[in-house]
PDB file of C-alpha atoms in Angstrom:
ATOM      1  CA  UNK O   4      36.006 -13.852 -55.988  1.00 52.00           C
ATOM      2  CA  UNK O   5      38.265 -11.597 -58.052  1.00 69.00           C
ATOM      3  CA  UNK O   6      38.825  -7.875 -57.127  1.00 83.00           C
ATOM      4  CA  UNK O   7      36.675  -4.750 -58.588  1.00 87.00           C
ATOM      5  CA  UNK O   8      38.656  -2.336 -61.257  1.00 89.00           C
ATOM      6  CA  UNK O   9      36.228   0.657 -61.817  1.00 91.00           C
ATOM      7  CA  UNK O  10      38.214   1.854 -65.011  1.00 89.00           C
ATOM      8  CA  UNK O  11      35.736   3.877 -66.736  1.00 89.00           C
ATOM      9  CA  UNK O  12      32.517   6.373 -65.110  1.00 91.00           C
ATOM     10  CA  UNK O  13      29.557   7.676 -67.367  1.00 90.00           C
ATOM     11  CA  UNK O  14      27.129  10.583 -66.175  1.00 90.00           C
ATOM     12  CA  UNK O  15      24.277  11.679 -67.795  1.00 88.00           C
ATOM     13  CA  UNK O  16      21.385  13.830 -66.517  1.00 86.00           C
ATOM     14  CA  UNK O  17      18.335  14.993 -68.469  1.00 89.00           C
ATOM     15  CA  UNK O  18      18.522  12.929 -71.304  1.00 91.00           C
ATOM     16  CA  UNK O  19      15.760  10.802 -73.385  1.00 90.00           C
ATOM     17  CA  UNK O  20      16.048   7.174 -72.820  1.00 90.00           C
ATOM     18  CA  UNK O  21      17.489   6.621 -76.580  1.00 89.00           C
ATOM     19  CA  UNK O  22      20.097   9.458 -76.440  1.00 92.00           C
ATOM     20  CA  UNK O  23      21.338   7.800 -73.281  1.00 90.00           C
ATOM     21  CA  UNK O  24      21.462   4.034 -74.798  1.00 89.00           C
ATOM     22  CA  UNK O  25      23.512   5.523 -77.608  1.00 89.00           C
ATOM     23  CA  UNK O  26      25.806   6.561 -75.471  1.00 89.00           C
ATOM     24  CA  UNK O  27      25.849   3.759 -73.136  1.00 87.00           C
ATOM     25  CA  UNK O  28      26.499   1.851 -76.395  1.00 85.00           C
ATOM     26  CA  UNK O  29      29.778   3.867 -77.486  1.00 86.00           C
ATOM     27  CA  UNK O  30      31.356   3.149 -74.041  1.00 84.00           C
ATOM     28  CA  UNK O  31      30.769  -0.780 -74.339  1.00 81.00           C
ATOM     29  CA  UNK O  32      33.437  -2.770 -75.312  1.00 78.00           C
ATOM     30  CA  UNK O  33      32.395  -4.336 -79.161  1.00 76.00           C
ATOM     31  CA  UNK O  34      31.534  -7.908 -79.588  1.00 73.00           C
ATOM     32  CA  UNK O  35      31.143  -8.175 -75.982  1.00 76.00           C
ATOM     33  CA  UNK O  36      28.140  -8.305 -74.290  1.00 79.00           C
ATOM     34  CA  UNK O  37      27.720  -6.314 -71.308  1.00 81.00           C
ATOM     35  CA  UNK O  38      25.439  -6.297 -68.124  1.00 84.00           C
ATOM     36  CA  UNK O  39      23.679  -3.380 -67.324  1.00 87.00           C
ATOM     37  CA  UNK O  40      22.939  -2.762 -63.939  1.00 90.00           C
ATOM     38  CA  UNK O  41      19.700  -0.393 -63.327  1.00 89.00           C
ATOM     39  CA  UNK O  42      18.203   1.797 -61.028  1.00 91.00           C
ATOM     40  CA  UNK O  43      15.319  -0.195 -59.624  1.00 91.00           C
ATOM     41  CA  UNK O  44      13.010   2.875 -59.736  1.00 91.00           C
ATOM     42  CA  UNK O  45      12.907   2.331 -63.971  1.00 91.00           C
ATOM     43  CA  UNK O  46      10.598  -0.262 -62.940  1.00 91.00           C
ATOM     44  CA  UNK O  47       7.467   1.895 -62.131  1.00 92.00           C
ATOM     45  CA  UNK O  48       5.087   3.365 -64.206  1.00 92.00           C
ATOM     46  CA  UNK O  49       5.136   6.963 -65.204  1.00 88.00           C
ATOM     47  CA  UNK O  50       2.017   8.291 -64.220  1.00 88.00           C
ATOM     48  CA  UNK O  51       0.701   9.600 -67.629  1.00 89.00           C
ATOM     49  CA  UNK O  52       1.607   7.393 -70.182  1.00 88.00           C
ATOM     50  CA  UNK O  53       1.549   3.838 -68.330  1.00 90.00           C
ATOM     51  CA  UNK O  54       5.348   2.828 -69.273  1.00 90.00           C
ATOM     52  CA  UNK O  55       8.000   1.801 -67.585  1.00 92.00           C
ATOM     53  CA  UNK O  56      11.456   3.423 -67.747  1.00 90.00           C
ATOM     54  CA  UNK O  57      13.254  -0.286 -68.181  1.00 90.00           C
ATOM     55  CA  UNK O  58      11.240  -0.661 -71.035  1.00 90.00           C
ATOM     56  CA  UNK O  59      11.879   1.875 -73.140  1.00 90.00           C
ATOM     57  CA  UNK O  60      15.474   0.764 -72.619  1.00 89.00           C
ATOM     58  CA  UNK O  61      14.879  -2.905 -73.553  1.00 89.00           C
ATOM     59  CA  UNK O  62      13.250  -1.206 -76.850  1.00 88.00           C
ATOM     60  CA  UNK O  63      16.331   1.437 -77.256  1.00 87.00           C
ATOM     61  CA  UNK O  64      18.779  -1.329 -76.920  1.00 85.00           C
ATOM     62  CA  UNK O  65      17.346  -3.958 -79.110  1.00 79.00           C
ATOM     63  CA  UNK O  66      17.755  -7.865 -78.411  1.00 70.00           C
ATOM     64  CA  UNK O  67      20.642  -8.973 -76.721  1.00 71.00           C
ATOM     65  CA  UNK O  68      20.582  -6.401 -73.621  1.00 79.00           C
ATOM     66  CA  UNK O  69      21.149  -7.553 -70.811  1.00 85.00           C
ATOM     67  CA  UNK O  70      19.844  -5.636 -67.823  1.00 87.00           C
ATOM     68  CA  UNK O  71      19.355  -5.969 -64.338  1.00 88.00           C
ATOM     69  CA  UNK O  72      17.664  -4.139 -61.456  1.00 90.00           C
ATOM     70  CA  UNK O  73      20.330  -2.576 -59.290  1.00 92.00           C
ATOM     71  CA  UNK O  74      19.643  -3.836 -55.097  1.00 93.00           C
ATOM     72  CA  UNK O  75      18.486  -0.890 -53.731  1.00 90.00           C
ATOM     73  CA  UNK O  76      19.440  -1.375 -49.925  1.00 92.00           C
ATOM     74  CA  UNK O  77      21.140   1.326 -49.217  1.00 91.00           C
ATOM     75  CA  UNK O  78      22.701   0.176 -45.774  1.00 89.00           C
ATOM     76  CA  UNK O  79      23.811  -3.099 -47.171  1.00 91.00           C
ATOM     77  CA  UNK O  80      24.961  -1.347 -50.365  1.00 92.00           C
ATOM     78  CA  UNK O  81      27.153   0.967 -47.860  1.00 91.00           C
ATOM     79  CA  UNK O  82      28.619  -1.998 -45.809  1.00 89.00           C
ATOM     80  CA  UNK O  83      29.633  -3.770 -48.841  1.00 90.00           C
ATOM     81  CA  UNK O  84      31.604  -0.869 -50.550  1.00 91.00           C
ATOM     82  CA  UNK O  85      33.458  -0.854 -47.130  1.00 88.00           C
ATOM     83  CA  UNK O  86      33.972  -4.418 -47.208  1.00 87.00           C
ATOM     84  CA  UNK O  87      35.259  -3.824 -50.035  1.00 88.00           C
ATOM     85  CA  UNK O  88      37.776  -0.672 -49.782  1.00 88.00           C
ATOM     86  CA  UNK O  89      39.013  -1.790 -46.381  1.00 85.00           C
ATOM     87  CA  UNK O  90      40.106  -5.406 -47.873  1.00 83.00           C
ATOM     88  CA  UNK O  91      42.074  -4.018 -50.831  1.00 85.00           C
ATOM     89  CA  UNK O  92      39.132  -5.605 -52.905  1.00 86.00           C
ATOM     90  CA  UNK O  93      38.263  -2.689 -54.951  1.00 89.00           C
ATOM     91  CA  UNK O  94      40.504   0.080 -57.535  1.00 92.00           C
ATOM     92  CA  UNK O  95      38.669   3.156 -58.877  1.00 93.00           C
ATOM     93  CA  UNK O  96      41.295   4.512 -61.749  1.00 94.00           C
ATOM     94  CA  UNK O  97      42.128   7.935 -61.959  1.00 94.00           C
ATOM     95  CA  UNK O  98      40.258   7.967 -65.309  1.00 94.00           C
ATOM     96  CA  UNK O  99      37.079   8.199 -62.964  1.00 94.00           C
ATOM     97  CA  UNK O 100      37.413  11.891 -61.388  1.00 95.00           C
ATOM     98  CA  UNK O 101      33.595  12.317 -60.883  1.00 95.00           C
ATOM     99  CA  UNK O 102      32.908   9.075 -59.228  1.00 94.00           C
ATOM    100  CA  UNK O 103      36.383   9.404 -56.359  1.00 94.00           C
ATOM    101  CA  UNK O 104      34.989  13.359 -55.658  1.00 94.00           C
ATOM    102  CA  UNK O 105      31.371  11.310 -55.172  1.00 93.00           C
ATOM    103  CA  UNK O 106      32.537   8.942 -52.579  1.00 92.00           C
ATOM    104  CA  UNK O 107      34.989  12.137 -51.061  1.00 92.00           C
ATOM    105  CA  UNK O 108      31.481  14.095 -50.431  1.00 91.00           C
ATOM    106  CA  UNK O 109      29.391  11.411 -49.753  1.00 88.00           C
ATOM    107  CA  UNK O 110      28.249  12.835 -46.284  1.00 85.00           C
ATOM    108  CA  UNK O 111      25.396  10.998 -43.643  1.00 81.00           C
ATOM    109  CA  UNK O 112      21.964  12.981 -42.019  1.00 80.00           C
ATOM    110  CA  UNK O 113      22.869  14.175 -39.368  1.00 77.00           C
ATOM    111  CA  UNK O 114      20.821  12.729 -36.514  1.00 71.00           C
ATOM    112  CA  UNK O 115      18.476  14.332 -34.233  1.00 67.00           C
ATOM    113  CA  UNK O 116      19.716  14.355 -30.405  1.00 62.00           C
ATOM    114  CA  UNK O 117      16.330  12.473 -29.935  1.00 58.00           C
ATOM    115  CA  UNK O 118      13.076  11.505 -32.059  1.00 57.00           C
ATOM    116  CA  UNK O 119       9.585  13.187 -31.005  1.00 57.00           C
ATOM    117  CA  UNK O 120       9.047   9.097 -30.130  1.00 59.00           C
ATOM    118  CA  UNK O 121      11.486   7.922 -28.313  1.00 61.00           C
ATOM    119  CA  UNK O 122      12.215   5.371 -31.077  1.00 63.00           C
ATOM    120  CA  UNK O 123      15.136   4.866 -33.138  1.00 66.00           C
ATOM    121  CA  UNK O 124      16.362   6.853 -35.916  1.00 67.00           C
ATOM    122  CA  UNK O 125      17.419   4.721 -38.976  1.00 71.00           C
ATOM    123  CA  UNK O 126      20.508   6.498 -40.575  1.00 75.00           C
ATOM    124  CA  UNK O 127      20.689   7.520 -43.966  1.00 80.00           C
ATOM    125  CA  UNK O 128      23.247   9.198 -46.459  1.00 83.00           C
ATOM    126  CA  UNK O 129      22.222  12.707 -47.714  1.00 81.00           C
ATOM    127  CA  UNK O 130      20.694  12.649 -51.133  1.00 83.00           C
ATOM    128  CA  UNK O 131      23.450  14.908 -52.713  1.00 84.00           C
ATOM    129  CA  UNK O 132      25.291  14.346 -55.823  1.00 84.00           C
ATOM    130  CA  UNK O 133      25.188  10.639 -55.284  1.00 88.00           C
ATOM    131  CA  UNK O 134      24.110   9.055 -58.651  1.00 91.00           C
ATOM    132  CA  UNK O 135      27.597   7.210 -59.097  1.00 93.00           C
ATOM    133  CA  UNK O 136      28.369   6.243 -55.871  1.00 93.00           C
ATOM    134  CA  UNK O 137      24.625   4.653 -56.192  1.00 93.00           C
ATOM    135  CA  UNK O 138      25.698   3.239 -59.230  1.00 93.00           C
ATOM    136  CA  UNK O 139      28.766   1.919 -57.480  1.00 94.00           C
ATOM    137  CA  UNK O 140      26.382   0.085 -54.800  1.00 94.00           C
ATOM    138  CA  UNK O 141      24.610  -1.362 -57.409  1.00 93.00           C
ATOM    139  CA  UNK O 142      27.722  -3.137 -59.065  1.00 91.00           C
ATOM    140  CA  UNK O 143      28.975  -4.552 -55.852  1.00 91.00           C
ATOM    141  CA  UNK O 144      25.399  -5.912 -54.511  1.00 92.00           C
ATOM    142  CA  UNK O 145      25.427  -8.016 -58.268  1.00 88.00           C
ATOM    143  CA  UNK O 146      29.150  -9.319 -56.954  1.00 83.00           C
ATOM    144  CA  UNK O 147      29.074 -12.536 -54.566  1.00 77.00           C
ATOM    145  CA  UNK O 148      29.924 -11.479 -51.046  1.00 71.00           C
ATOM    146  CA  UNK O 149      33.724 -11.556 -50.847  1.00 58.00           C
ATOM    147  CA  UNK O 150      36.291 -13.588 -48.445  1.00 61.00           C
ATOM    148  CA  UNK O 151      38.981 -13.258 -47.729  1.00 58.00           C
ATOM    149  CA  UNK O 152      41.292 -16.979 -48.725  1.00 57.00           C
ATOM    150  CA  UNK O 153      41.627 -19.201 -45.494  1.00 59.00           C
ATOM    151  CA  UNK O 154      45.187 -20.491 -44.451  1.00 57.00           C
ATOM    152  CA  UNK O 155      45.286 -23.703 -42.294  1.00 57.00           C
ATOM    153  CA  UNK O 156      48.054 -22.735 -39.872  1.00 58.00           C
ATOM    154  CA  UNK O 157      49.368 -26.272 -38.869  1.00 54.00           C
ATOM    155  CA  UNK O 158      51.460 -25.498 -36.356  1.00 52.00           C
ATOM    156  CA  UNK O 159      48.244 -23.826 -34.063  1.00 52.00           C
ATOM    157  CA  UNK O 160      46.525 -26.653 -35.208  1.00 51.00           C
ATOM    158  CA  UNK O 161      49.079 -28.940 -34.111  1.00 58.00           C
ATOM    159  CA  UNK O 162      49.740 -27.134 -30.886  1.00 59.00           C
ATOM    160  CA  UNK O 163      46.263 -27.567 -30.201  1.00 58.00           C
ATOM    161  CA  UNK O 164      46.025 -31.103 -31.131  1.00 60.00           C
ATOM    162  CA  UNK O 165      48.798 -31.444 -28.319  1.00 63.00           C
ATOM    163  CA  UNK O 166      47.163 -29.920 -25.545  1.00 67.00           C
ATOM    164  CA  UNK O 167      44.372 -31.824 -26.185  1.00 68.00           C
ATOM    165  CA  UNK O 168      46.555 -34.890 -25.938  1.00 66.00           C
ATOM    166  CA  UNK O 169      47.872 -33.618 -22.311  1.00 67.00           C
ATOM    167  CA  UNK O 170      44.072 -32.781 -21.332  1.00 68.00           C
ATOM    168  CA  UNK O 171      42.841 -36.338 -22.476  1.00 68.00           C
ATOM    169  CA  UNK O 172      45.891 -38.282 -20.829  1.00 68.00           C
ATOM    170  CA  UNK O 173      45.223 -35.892 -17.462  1.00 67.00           C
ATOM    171  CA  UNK O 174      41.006 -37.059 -17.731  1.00 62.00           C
ATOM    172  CA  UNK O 175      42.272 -40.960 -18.847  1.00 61.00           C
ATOM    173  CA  UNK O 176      44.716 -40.668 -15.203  1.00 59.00           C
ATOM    174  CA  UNK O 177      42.259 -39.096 -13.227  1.00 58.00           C
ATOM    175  CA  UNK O 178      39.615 -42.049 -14.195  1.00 61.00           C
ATOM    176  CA  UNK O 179      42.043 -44.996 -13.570  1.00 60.00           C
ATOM    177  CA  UNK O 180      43.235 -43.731 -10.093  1.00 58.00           C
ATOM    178  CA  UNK O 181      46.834 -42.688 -11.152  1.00 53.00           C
ATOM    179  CA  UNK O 182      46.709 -38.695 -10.815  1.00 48.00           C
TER     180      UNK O 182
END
């Protein structure tokens, strides 16, 4: 499992489906084709018309999209980014202002000292300027589950093969009558 480079961010708010495809399309590398990872709410209907958000893009884009729904759990989402940061196993480039000053802000609920219930309160992020950082959970959820490489360390290994020695000679002694 390689490492994450976030070189480049893109941002757009209020735009039709097609305006934002064409400009989804200048930031793709040519003759490459490119995975597009989706907010999972494109797949419900818009009340009037009866359409779905992902499908307008599948018509804006033409054939040879490739998109998939972005994993929407936010608390797994969360605890993979951190995974993630805290191994070394992610670089966000300077080139991506908007996206670091996301993840700088991104702030938590606070919590009531107690619910009306008794029960627990699930935690959640504040819904503030977050559209990138979502974006980021998105990408990393589509990534397999990193780990870190695994060193045999022979000479633990060995020094535990040798005490079990000692321990199975003490056991053999003990059985035979010579202790």
């Amino acid at each position: 499992v390689g490492r994450i480079w976030v070189f480049r961010e893109y941002e757009a708010q209020d735009l039709l489906v097609s305006e934002n495809v064409s400009q989804m399309k200048t930031l793709a590398p040519p003759q490459r084709k490119v995975l597009y990872i989706i907010d999972p709410s494109t797949h419900a209907r818009e009340p009037l018309t009866g359409k779905r958000v992902i499908d307008e893009y599948y018509d804006s884009f033409g054939s040879g999209i490739a998109l998939e729904s972005g994993n929407n759990d936010v608390a797994a989402g969360i605890a993979r980014l951190g995974e993630l940061f805290h191994a070394n196993g992610m670089k966000i480039s300077p080139e991506c202002p908007k996206l670091i000053a996301a993840l700088q802000a991104y702030r938590w609920k606070p919590l009531p000292f107690r619910t009306s219930m008794g029960g627990e309160v699930e935690e959640k992020p504040l819904k503030e300027n977050d559209h990138l950082v979502d974006a980021l959970r998105y990408l990393v959820m589509t990534r397999p589950i990193p780990r870190p490489p695994v060193y045999e360390d022979r000479t633990a290994r060995t020094f535990r093969w040798w005490l079990d020695q000692q321990d199975r000679r003490r056991t053999a002694s003990s059985l035979i009558g010579r202790g």
